[in-house]
């Protein structure tokens, strides 16, 4: 038996629930995302100039420079646009139906963020005692980038949540009763987006933690009937992981600090992933009590 909040959340998806529409919607979303990314590359050429352009593009592979990281985050505007256009063109749905009730969504996002910021700060302080982070960006440079980083980070997490916990979870939920389909398949897609061969022997452990994160976001969305809690968890988590302390060898361009070990370090990173998993469990239980009515 589905909660009334979730039943109301997925109701707009019932008008055009055909599977072919979902598959075509995914393809349309990806096409618009890639088209926007290509357009950004074209616009970038006269801005940077021919002498610096290709060297700048190589920096997109390492993501250890702030401009390239901002560019990556901005590119998710294409994913955001693609999801909204796919929902409108193939399902006759407005953007608001992907978020859920506006007031409830905003309330859940704000409450989640206010609860998790101090919690993550405490966890970072504790982990610092065992493994002090290494300075990355100078503080003055970090503060200059911070407003843009926060804005574009919000674009990035909103685009991902709209696609996976909004569009896909809703459309699959009206077609299938099995939770492993409408919750598990979007979570799997979200996880595969984070595939990083540079992680080496840690890759599967990292993907497992990301998959657990996706399931938690999906569960909070189901229980609350809106995207607010999932957006809040994703936002605070990415602030901690991309702007405060990033794992060396991952996306470090906007981080104030980086870890003393790399993403492929099979001795130190697994312990950190275990702590992340424990933190996610605590966050999940806490938010279920606070957000879910």
PDB file of C-alpha atoms in Angstrom:
ATOM      1  CA  UNK A   1       0.000   0.000   0.000  1.00  0.00           C
ATOM      2  CA  UNK A   2       1.538   3.289  -1.116  1.00  0.00           C
ATOM      3  CA  UNK A   3       1.507   6.330   1.105  1.00  0.00           C
ATOM      4  CA  UNK A   4      -0.998   9.039   0.067  1.00  0.00           C
ATOM      5  CA  UNK A   5       1.864  11.515  -0.408  1.00  0.00           C
ATOM      6  CA  UNK A   6       3.620   9.261  -2.911  1.00  0.00           C
ATOM      7  CA  UNK A   7       0.378   8.393  -4.688  1.00  0.00           C
ATOM      8  CA  UNK A   8      -0.256  12.116  -5.162  1.00  0.00           C
ATOM      9  CA  UNK A   9       3.364  12.657  -6.250  1.00  0.00           C
ATOM     10  CA  UNK A  10       3.195  10.097  -9.064  1.00  0.00           C
ATOM     11  CA  UNK A  11      -0.374  10.913 -10.131  1.00  0.00           C
ATOM     12  CA  UNK A  12       0.653  13.358 -12.924  1.00  0.00           C
ATOM     13  CA  UNK A  13       2.672  10.528 -14.502  1.00  0.00           C
ATOM     14  CA  UNK A  14      -0.475   8.429 -15.047  1.00  0.00           C
ATOM     15  CA  UNK A  15      -1.741  10.408 -18.028  1.00  0.00           C
ATOM     16  CA  UNK A  16       0.840   9.052 -20.492  1.00  0.00           C
ATOM     17  CA  UNK A  17       2.580   6.102 -18.774  1.00  0.00           C
ATOM     18  CA  UNK A  18       3.591   4.052 -21.837  1.00  0.00           C
ATOM     19  CA  UNK A  19       7.049   2.484 -21.702  1.00  0.00           C
ATOM     20  CA  UNK A  20       7.965   3.712 -25.166  1.00  0.00           C
ATOM     21  CA  UNK A  21       7.438   7.262 -23.944  1.00  0.00           C
ATOM     22  CA  UNK A  22       9.826   6.666 -21.035  1.00  0.00           C
ATOM     23  CA  UNK A  23      12.513   5.189 -23.298  1.00  0.00           C
ATOM     24  CA  UNK A  24      12.127   7.995 -25.813  1.00  0.00           C
ATOM     25  CA  UNK A  25      12.185  10.483 -22.940  1.00  0.00           C
ATOM     26  CA  UNK A  26      15.532   9.121 -21.770  1.00  0.00           C
ATOM     27  CA  UNK A  27      16.961   9.391 -25.286  1.00  0.00           C
ATOM     28  CA  UNK A  28      15.603  12.923 -25.716  1.00  0.00           C
ATOM     29  CA  UNK A  29      17.053  13.963 -22.360  1.00  0.00           C
ATOM     30  CA  UNK A  30      20.489  12.583 -23.264  1.00  0.00           C
ATOM     31  CA  UNK A  31      20.357  14.195 -26.709  1.00  0.00           C
ATOM     32  CA  UNK A  32      19.553  17.631 -25.277  1.00  0.00           C
ATOM     33  CA  UNK A  33      22.212  17.211 -22.588  1.00  0.00           C
ATOM     34  CA  UNK A  34      24.909  16.314 -25.134  1.00  0.00           C
ATOM     35  CA  UNK A  35      23.755  19.030 -27.531  1.00  0.00           C
ATOM     36  CA  UNK A  36      23.999  21.654 -24.787  1.00  0.00           C
ATOM     37  CA  UNK A  37      27.438  20.357 -23.822  1.00  0.00           C
ATOM     38  CA  UNK A  38      28.598  20.611 -27.440  1.00  0.00           C
ATOM     39  CA  UNK A  39      27.176  24.131 -27.677  1.00  0.00           C
ATOM     40  CA  UNK A  40      29.085  25.119 -24.543  1.00  0.00           C
ATOM     41  CA  UNK A  41      32.306  23.860 -26.130  1.00  0.00           C
ATOM     42  CA  UNK A  42      31.624  25.920 -29.256  1.00  0.00           C
ATOM     43  CA  UNK A  43      30.888  29.071 -27.244  1.00  0.00           C
ATOM     44  CA  UNK A  44      34.023  28.499 -25.190  1.00  0.00           C
ATOM     45  CA  UNK A  45      36.348  28.565 -28.218  1.00  0.00           C
ATOM     46  CA  UNK A  46      36.321  32.331 -28.940  1.00  0.00           C
ATOM     47  CA  UNK A  47      36.378  33.094 -25.207  1.00  0.00           C
ATOM     48  CA  UNK A  48      39.557  31.129 -24.488  1.00  0.00           C
ATOM     49  CA  UNK A  49      41.183  31.516 -27.891  1.00  0.00           C
ATOM     50  CA  UNK A  50      42.721  28.965 -30.264  1.00  0.00           C
ATOM     51  CA  UNK A  51      46.084  28.806 -28.485  1.00  0.00           C
ATOM     52  CA  UNK A  52      44.648  27.827 -25.106  1.00  0.00           C
ATOM     53  CA  UNK A  53      41.500  25.978 -26.166  1.00  0.00           C
ATOM     54  CA  UNK A  54      42.702  22.401 -26.573  1.00  0.00           C
ATOM     55  CA  UNK A  55      44.942  22.572 -23.529  1.00  0.00           C
ATOM     56  CA  UNK A  56      41.965  23.822 -21.534  1.00  0.00           C
ATOM     57  CA  UNK A  57      39.858  20.908 -22.780  1.00  0.00           C
ATOM     58  CA  UNK A  58      42.478  18.453 -21.555  1.00  0.00           C
ATOM     59  CA  UNK A  59      41.864  19.841 -18.074  1.00  0.00           C
ATOM     60  CA  UNK A  60      38.322  18.464 -18.263  1.00  0.00           C
ATOM     61  CA  UNK A  61      39.803  14.983 -17.958  1.00  0.00           C
ATOM     62  CA  UNK A  62      41.520  15.596 -14.624  1.00  0.00           C
ATOM     63  CA  UNK A  63      39.047  18.055 -13.022  1.00  0.00           C
ATOM     64  CA  UNK A  64      41.728  19.484 -10.751  1.00  0.00           C
ATOM     65  CA  UNK A  65      41.250  23.096 -11.885  1.00  0.00           C
ATOM     66  CA  UNK A  66      38.437  25.392 -10.767  1.00  0.00           C
ATOM     67  CA  UNK A  67      37.346  26.739 -14.208  1.00  0.00           C
ATOM     68  CA  UNK A  68      36.985  23.252 -15.662  1.00  0.00           C
ATOM     69  CA  UNK A  69      35.040  22.082 -12.616  1.00  0.00           C
ATOM     70  CA  UNK A  70      32.663  25.043 -12.898  1.00  0.00           C
ATOM     71  CA  UNK A  71      32.228  24.217 -16.579  1.00  0.00           C
ATOM     72  CA  UNK A  72      31.332  20.627 -15.700  1.00  0.00           C
ATOM     73  CA  UNK A  73      28.742  21.735 -13.146  1.00  0.00           C
ATOM     74  CA  UNK A  74      27.251  24.229 -15.605  1.00  0.00           C
ATOM     75  CA  UNK A  75      26.883  21.475 -18.205  1.00  0.00           C
ATOM     76  CA  UNK A  76      24.201  19.879 -16.012  1.00  0.00           C
ATOM     77  CA  UNK A  77      21.911  22.719 -17.048  1.00  0.00           C
ATOM     78  CA  UNK A  78      21.523  20.700 -20.245  1.00  0.00           C
ATOM     79  CA  UNK A  79      20.411  17.658 -18.255  1.00  0.00           C
ATOM     80  CA  UNK A  80      17.987  19.852 -16.316  1.00  0.00           C
ATOM     81  CA  UNK A  81      16.554  21.281 -19.536  1.00  0.00           C
ATOM     82  CA  UNK A  82      16.430  17.880 -21.214  1.00  0.00           C
ATOM     83  CA  UNK A  83      14.440  16.297 -18.388  1.00  0.00           C
ATOM     84  CA  UNK A  84      11.910  19.126 -18.296  1.00  0.00           C
ATOM     85  CA  UNK A  85      11.445  19.110 -22.083  1.00  0.00           C
ATOM     86  CA  UNK A  86      11.141  15.310 -22.209  1.00  0.00           C
ATOM     87  CA  UNK A  87       8.469  15.323 -19.492  1.00  0.00           C
ATOM     88  CA  UNK A  88       6.573  18.063 -21.332  1.00  0.00           C
ATOM     89  CA  UNK A  89       6.891  16.684 -24.864  1.00  0.00           C
ATOM     90  CA  UNK A  90       6.207  13.016 -24.129  1.00  0.00           C
ATOM     91  CA  UNK A  91       4.016  13.097 -21.022  1.00  0.00           C
ATOM     92  CA  UNK A  92       2.332  16.508 -21.102  1.00  0.00           C
ATOM     93  CA  UNK A  93       3.806  17.377 -17.713  1.00  0.00           C
ATOM     94  CA  UNK A  94       4.906  20.712 -16.294  1.00  0.00           C
ATOM     95  CA  UNK A  95       8.169  21.150 -14.343  1.00  0.00           C
ATOM     96  CA  UNK A  96       6.362  21.469 -11.019  1.00  0.00           C
ATOM     97  CA  UNK A  97       5.026  17.926 -11.240  1.00  0.00           C
ATOM     98  CA  UNK A  98       8.589  16.589 -11.142  1.00  0.00           C
ATOM     99  CA  UNK A  99       9.319  18.323  -7.828  1.00  0.00           C
ATOM    100  CA  UNK A 100       6.091  17.701  -5.943  1.00  0.00           C
ATOM    101  CA  UNK A 101       4.124  20.326  -3.972  1.00  0.00           C
ATOM    102  CA  UNK A 102       6.199  23.517  -3.980  1.00  0.00           C
ATOM    103  CA  UNK A 103       5.792  24.501  -0.334  1.00  0.00           C
ATOM    104  CA  UNK A 104       6.472  20.987   0.946  1.00  0.00           C
ATOM    105  CA  UNK A 105       9.480  20.597  -1.336  1.00  0.00           C
ATOM    106  CA  UNK A 106      11.039  23.863  -0.167  1.00  0.00           C
ATOM    107  CA  UNK A 107      10.324  23.052   3.476  1.00  0.00           C
ATOM    108  CA  UNK A 108      11.916  19.606   3.203  1.00  0.00           C
ATOM    109  CA  UNK A 109      14.956  20.997   1.370  1.00  0.00           C
ATOM    110  CA  UNK A 110      15.571  23.742   3.945  1.00  0.00           C
ATOM    111  CA  UNK A 111      15.007  21.478   6.938  1.00  0.00           C
ATOM    112  CA  UNK A 112      17.250  18.768   5.515  1.00  0.00           C
ATOM    113  CA  UNK A 113      20.030  21.247   4.766  1.00  0.00           C
ATOM    114  CA  UNK A 114      19.852  22.863   8.209  1.00  0.00           C
ATOM    115  CA  UNK A 115      20.017  19.472   9.919  1.00  0.00           C
ATOM    116  CA  UNK A 116      22.786  17.991   7.784  1.00  0.00           C
ATOM    117  CA  UNK A 117      25.222  20.925   7.611  1.00  0.00           C
ATOM    118  CA  UNK A 118      26.188  20.709  11.319  1.00  0.00           C
ATOM    119  CA  UNK A 119      26.144  16.899  11.174  1.00  0.00           C
ATOM    120  CA  UNK A 120      28.551  16.811   8.238  1.00  0.00           C
ATOM    121  CA  UNK A 121      30.707  19.484   9.888  1.00  0.00           C
ATOM    122  CA  UNK A 122      31.061  17.324  12.999  1.00  0.00           C
ATOM    123  CA  UNK A 123      31.914  14.256  10.912  1.00  0.00           C
ATOM    124  CA  UNK A 124      34.551  16.194   8.960  1.00  0.00           C
ATOM    125  CA  UNK A 125      36.068  17.468  12.205  1.00  0.00           C
ATOM    126  CA  UNK A 126      36.225  13.942  13.637  1.00  0.00           C
ATOM    127  CA  UNK A 127      37.749  12.455  10.484  1.00  0.00           C
ATOM    128  CA  UNK A 128      40.293  15.282  10.449  1.00  0.00           C
ATOM    129  CA  UNK A 129      41.667  14.026  13.770  1.00  0.00           C
ATOM    130  CA  UNK A 130      42.512  10.670  12.209  1.00  0.00           C
ATOM    131  CA  UNK A 131      43.522  11.798   8.721  1.00  0.00           C
ATOM    132  CA  UNK A 132      44.272  15.533   8.362  1.00  0.00           C
ATOM    133  CA  UNK A 133      43.418  16.892   4.928  1.00  0.00           C
ATOM    134  CA  UNK A 134      45.919  18.608   2.640  1.00  0.00           C
ATOM    135  CA  UNK A 135      45.356  22.245   1.554  1.00  0.00           C
ATOM    136  CA  UNK A 136      44.246  22.585  -2.051  1.00  0.00           C
ATOM    137  CA  UNK A 137      42.823  25.960  -3.131  1.00  0.00           C
ATOM    138  CA  UNK A 138      44.069  29.091  -1.335  1.00  0.00           C
ATOM    139  CA  UNK A 139      41.336  30.449   0.930  1.00  0.00           C
ATOM    140  CA  UNK A 140      40.945  33.738  -0.957  1.00  0.00           C
ATOM    141  CA  UNK A 141      40.565  31.937  -4.294  1.00  0.00           C
ATOM    142  CA  UNK A 142      38.132  29.448  -2.753  1.00  0.00           C
ATOM    143  CA  UNK A 143      35.959  32.271  -1.401  1.00  0.00           C
ATOM    144  CA  UNK A 144      35.910  33.968  -4.817  1.00  0.00           C
ATOM    145  CA  UNK A 145      34.706  30.792  -6.475  1.00  0.00           C
ATOM    146  CA  UNK A 146      32.302  29.820  -3.689  1.00  0.00           C
ATOM    147  CA  UNK A 147      29.152  31.759  -4.777  1.00  0.00           C
ATOM    148  CA  UNK A 148      29.378  30.402  -8.322  1.00  0.00           C
ATOM    149  CA  UNK A 149      30.251  26.944  -7.052  1.00  0.00           C
ATOM    150  CA  UNK A 150      27.206  26.806  -4.764  1.00  0.00           C
ATOM    151  CA  UNK A 151      24.876  28.047  -7.504  1.00  0.00           C
ATOM    152  CA  UNK A 152      26.162  25.586 -10.096  1.00  0.00           C
ATOM    153  CA  UNK A 153      26.237  22.771  -7.558  1.00  0.00           C
ATOM    154  CA  UNK A 154      22.543  23.427  -7.003  1.00  0.00           C
ATOM    155  CA  UNK A 155      22.007  23.186 -10.765  1.00  0.00           C
ATOM    156  CA  UNK A 156      23.902  19.893 -10.880  1.00  0.00           C
ATOM    157  CA  UNK A 157      22.103  18.153  -8.027  1.00  0.00           C
ATOM    158  CA  UNK A 158      18.702  19.445  -9.147  1.00  0.00           C
ATOM    159  CA  UNK A 159      19.246  18.099 -12.658  1.00  0.00           C
ATOM    160  CA  UNK A 160      20.178  14.662 -11.345  1.00  0.00           C
ATOM    161  CA  UNK A 161      17.309  14.511  -8.863  1.00  0.00           C
ATOM    162  CA  UNK A 162      14.791  15.666 -11.472  1.00  0.00           C
ATOM    163  CA  UNK A 163      15.850  12.897 -13.832  1.00  0.00           C
ATOM    164  CA  UNK A 164      16.315   9.979 -11.451  1.00  0.00           C
ATOM    165  CA  UNK A 165      14.054  10.620  -8.430  1.00  0.00           C
ATOM    166  CA  UNK A 166      11.600  12.791 -10.335  1.00  0.00           C
ATOM    167  CA  UNK A 167      10.947  11.771 -13.922  1.00  0.00           C
ATOM    168  CA  UNK A 168      12.137   8.147 -13.935  1.00  0.00           C
ATOM    169  CA  UNK A 169      10.948   7.165 -10.463  1.00  0.00           C
ATOM    170  CA  UNK A 170       7.497   8.638 -11.085  1.00  0.00           C
ATOM    171  CA  UNK A 171       7.000   7.208 -14.561  1.00  0.00           C
ATOM    172  CA  UNK A 172       8.196   3.737 -13.583  1.00  0.00           C
ATOM    173  CA  UNK A 173       6.150   3.748 -10.375  1.00  0.00           C
ATOM    174  CA  UNK A 174       2.886   4.150 -12.278  1.00  0.00           C
ATOM    175  CA  UNK A 175       3.823   1.236 -14.539  1.00  0.00           C
ATOM    176  CA  UNK A 176       5.200  -1.224 -11.988  1.00  0.00           C
ATOM    177  CA  UNK A 177       4.387  -2.158  -8.410  1.00  0.00           C
ATOM    178  CA  UNK A 178       7.793  -3.760  -7.772  1.00  0.00           C
ATOM    179  CA  UNK A 179       9.992  -1.394  -5.794  1.00  0.00           C
ATOM    180  CA  UNK A 180      13.165  -2.890  -7.244  1.00  0.00           C
ATOM    181  CA  UNK A 181      12.077  -1.582 -10.660  1.00  0.00           C
ATOM    182  CA  UNK A 182      10.891   1.965  -9.987  1.00  0.00           C
ATOM    183  CA  UNK A 183      13.372   2.563  -7.181  1.00  0.00           C
ATOM    184  CA  UNK A 184      16.233   0.262  -8.171  1.00  0.00           C
ATOM    185  CA  UNK A 185      16.579   0.990 -11.884  1.00  0.00           C
ATOM    186  CA  UNK A 186      16.872   4.791 -11.515  1.00  0.00           C
ATOM    187  CA  UNK A 187      19.319   4.217  -8.644  1.00  0.00           C
ATOM    188  CA  UNK A 188      21.382   1.962 -10.901  1.00  0.00           C
ATOM    189  CA  UNK A 189      21.390   4.562 -13.669  1.00  0.00           C
ATOM    190  CA  UNK A 190      22.455   7.242 -11.202  1.00  0.00           C
ATOM    191  CA  UNK A 191      25.262   4.988  -9.966  1.00  0.00           C
ATOM    192  CA  UNK A 192      26.594   4.244 -13.443  1.00  0.00           C
ATOM    193  CA  UNK A 193      26.812   7.994 -14.129  1.00  0.00           C
ATOM    194  CA  UNK A 194      29.567   8.061 -11.505  1.00  0.00           C
ATOM    195  CA  UNK A 195      31.694   5.332 -13.094  1.00  0.00           C
ATOM    196  CA  UNK A 196      35.353   6.307 -12.713  1.00  0.00           C
ATOM    197  CA  UNK A 197      38.062   3.884 -13.925  1.00  0.00           C
ATOM    198  CA  UNK A 198      40.664   5.990 -12.087  1.00  0.00           C
ATOM    199  CA  UNK A 199      39.354   4.483  -8.834  1.00  0.00           C
ATOM    200  CA  UNK A 200      41.072   1.201  -9.683  1.00  0.00           C
ATOM    201  CA  UNK A 201      40.426  -1.467  -7.075  1.00  0.00           C
ATOM    202  CA  UNK A 202      38.111   0.865  -5.155  1.00  0.00           C
ATOM    203  CA  UNK A 203      35.664   1.299  -8.034  1.00  0.00           C
ATOM    204  CA  UNK A 204      33.073  -1.267  -6.966  1.00  0.00           C
ATOM    205  CA  UNK A 205      33.134  -0.159  -3.341  1.00  0.00           C
ATOM    206  CA  UNK A 206      32.603   3.460  -4.425  1.00  0.00           C
ATOM    207  CA  UNK A 207      29.746   2.467  -6.722  1.00  0.00           C
ATOM    208  CA  UNK A 208      28.134   0.474  -3.913  1.00  0.00           C
ATOM    209  CA  UNK A 209      28.131   3.519  -1.614  1.00  0.00           C
ATOM    210  CA  UNK A 210      26.712   5.686  -4.414  1.00  0.00           C
ATOM    211  CA  UNK A 211      24.011   3.087  -5.064  1.00  0.00           C
ATOM    212  CA  UNK A 212      23.074   3.130  -1.372  1.00  0.00           C
ATOM    213  CA  UNK A 213      22.910   6.933  -1.518  1.00  0.00           C
ATOM    214  CA  UNK A 214      20.579   6.721  -4.519  1.00  0.00           C
ATOM    215  CA  UNK A 215      18.296   4.242  -2.753  1.00  0.00           C
ATOM    216  CA  UNK A 216      18.134   6.479   0.321  1.00  0.00           C
ATOM    217  CA  UNK A 217      17.217   9.492  -1.829  1.00  0.00           C
ATOM    218  CA  UNK A 218      14.569   7.391  -3.577  1.00  0.00           C
ATOM    219  CA  UNK A 219      13.123   6.180  -0.280  1.00  0.00           C
ATOM    220  CA  UNK A 220      12.934   9.707   1.143  1.00  0.00           C
ATOM    221  CA  UNK A 221      11.192  10.836  -2.037  1.00  0.00           C
ATOM    222  CA  UNK A 222       8.677   8.020  -1.763  1.00  0.00           C
ATOM    223  CA  UNK A 223       7.965   8.622   1.916  1.00  0.00           C
ATOM    224  CA  UNK A 224       7.640  12.403   1.667  1.00  0.00           C
ATOM    225  CA  UNK A 225       6.012  12.727  -1.755  1.00  0.00           C
ATOM    226  CA  UNK A 226       8.410  15.401  -3.011  1.00  0.00           C
ATOM    227  CA  UNK A 227      12.044  15.941  -3.999  1.00  0.00           C
ATOM    228  CA  UNK A 228      12.926  18.283  -1.122  1.00  0.00           C
ATOM    229  CA  UNK A 229      14.707  15.825   1.160  1.00  0.00           C
ATOM    230  CA  UNK A 230      16.585  14.165  -1.706  1.00  0.00           C
ATOM    231  CA  UNK A 231      17.712  17.574  -2.971  1.00  0.00           C
ATOM    232  CA  UNK A 232      18.869  18.584   0.508  1.00  0.00           C
ATOM    233  CA  UNK A 233      20.858  15.402   1.113  1.00  0.00           C
ATOM    234  CA  UNK A 234      22.445  15.596  -2.320  1.00  0.00           C
ATOM    235  CA  UNK A 235      23.311  19.286  -1.957  1.00  0.00           C
ATOM    236  CA  UNK A 236      24.955  19.018   1.460  1.00  0.00           C
ATOM    237  CA  UNK A 237      26.759  15.808   0.512  1.00  0.00           C
ATOM    238  CA  UNK A 238      28.216  17.385  -2.630  1.00  0.00           C
ATOM    239  CA  UNK A 239      29.233  20.538  -0.784  1.00  0.00           C
ATOM    240  CA  UNK A 240      31.241  18.378   1.601  1.00  0.00           C
ATOM    241  CA  UNK A 241      32.682  16.156  -1.149  1.00  0.00           C
ATOM    242  CA  UNK A 242      33.386  18.752  -3.856  1.00  0.00           C
ATOM    243  CA  UNK A 243      33.884  22.077  -2.073  1.00  0.00           C
ATOM    244  CA  UNK A 244      35.317  21.256   1.349  1.00  0.00           C
ATOM    245  CA  UNK A 245      37.358  18.022   1.248  1.00  0.00           C
ATOM    246  CA  UNK A 246      37.634  16.093  -2.014  1.00  0.00           C
ATOM    247  CA  UNK A 247      39.297  12.742  -2.489  1.00  0.00           C
ATOM    248  CA  UNK A 248      42.600  13.264  -4.285  1.00  0.00           C
ATOM    249  CA  UNK A 249      42.278  12.106  -7.880  1.00  0.00           C
ATOM    250  CA  UNK A 250      38.545  12.814  -8.079  1.00  0.00           C
ATOM    251  CA  UNK A 251      36.924  16.208  -8.812  1.00  0.00           C
ATOM    252  CA  UNK A 252      39.185  18.496  -6.780  1.00  0.00           C
ATOM    253  CA  UNK A 253      39.105  21.768  -8.725  1.00  0.00           C
ATOM    254  CA  UNK A 254      36.871  23.629  -6.246  1.00  0.00           C
ATOM    255  CA  UNK A 255      37.917  21.903  -3.023  1.00  0.00           C
ATOM    256  CA  UNK A 256      39.483  23.813  -0.165  1.00  0.00           C
ATOM    257  CA  UNK A 257      41.230  20.610   0.921  1.00  0.00           C
ATOM    258  CA  UNK A 258      42.001  17.183  -0.514  1.00  0.00           C
ATOM    259  CA  UNK A 259      42.556  13.882   1.241  1.00  0.00           C
ATOM    260  CA  UNK A 260      46.127  12.683   1.893  1.00  0.00           C
ATOM    261  CA  UNK A 261      45.305   9.506  -0.043  1.00  0.00           C
ATOM    262  CA  UNK A 262      44.180   9.002  -3.626  1.00  0.00           C
ATOM    263  CA  UNK A 263      40.979   7.606  -5.026  1.00  0.00           C
ATOM    264  CA  UNK A 264      42.811   4.396  -5.984  1.00  0.00           C
ATOM    265  CA  UNK A 265      44.367   3.873  -2.529  1.00  0.00           C
ATOM    266  CA  UNK A 266      43.058   0.474  -1.452  1.00  0.00           C
ATOM    267  CA  UNK A 267      44.424   0.761   2.078  1.00  0.00           C
ATOM    268  CA  UNK A 268      42.942   4.077   3.272  1.00  0.00           C
ATOM    269  CA  UNK A 269      39.914   4.799   1.079  1.00  0.00           C
ATOM    270  CA  UNK A 270      37.837   1.711   1.993  1.00  0.00           C
ATOM    271  CA  UNK A 271      37.795   2.821   5.630  1.00  0.00           C
ATOM    272  CA  UNK A 272      36.557   6.239   4.552  1.00  0.00           C
ATOM    273  CA  UNK A 273      33.858   4.615   2.432  1.00  0.00           C
ATOM    274  CA  UNK A 274      32.755   2.611   5.453  1.00  0.00           C
ATOM    275  CA  UNK A 275      32.395   5.827   7.448  1.00  0.00           C
ATOM    276  CA  UNK A 276      30.438   7.373   4.558  1.00  0.00           C
ATOM    277  CA  UNK A 277      28.099   4.397   4.519  1.00  0.00           C
ATOM    278  CA  UNK A 278      27.518   4.648   8.261  1.00  0.00           C
ATOM    279  CA  UNK A 279      26.852   8.380   7.941  1.00  0.00           C
ATOM    280  CA  UNK A 280      24.349   7.762   5.153  1.00  0.00           C
ATOM    281  CA  UNK A 281      22.470   5.294   7.353  1.00  0.00           C
ATOM    282  CA  UNK A 282      22.317   7.815  10.208  1.00  0.00           C
ATOM    283  CA  UNK A 283      21.165  10.544   7.807  1.00  0.00           C
ATOM    284  CA  UNK A 284      18.490   8.275   6.373  1.00  0.00           C
ATOM    285  CA  UNK A 285      17.023   7.320   9.743  1.00  0.00           C
ATOM    286  CA  UNK A 286      17.190  10.898  11.004  1.00  0.00           C
ATOM    287  CA  UNK A 287      15.476  12.380   7.964  1.00  0.00           C
ATOM    288  CA  UNK A 288      12.816   9.704   7.930  1.00  0.00           C
ATOM    289  CA  UNK A 289      11.881  10.803  11.435  1.00  0.00           C
ATOM    290  CA  UNK A 290      12.012  14.537  10.673  1.00  0.00           C
ATOM    291  CA  UNK A 291      10.694  14.820   7.125  1.00  0.00           C
ATOM    292  CA  UNK A 292       8.316  11.933   6.663  1.00  0.00           C
ATOM    293  CA  UNK A 293       4.901  12.583   8.123  1.00  0.00           C
TER     294      UNK A 293
END
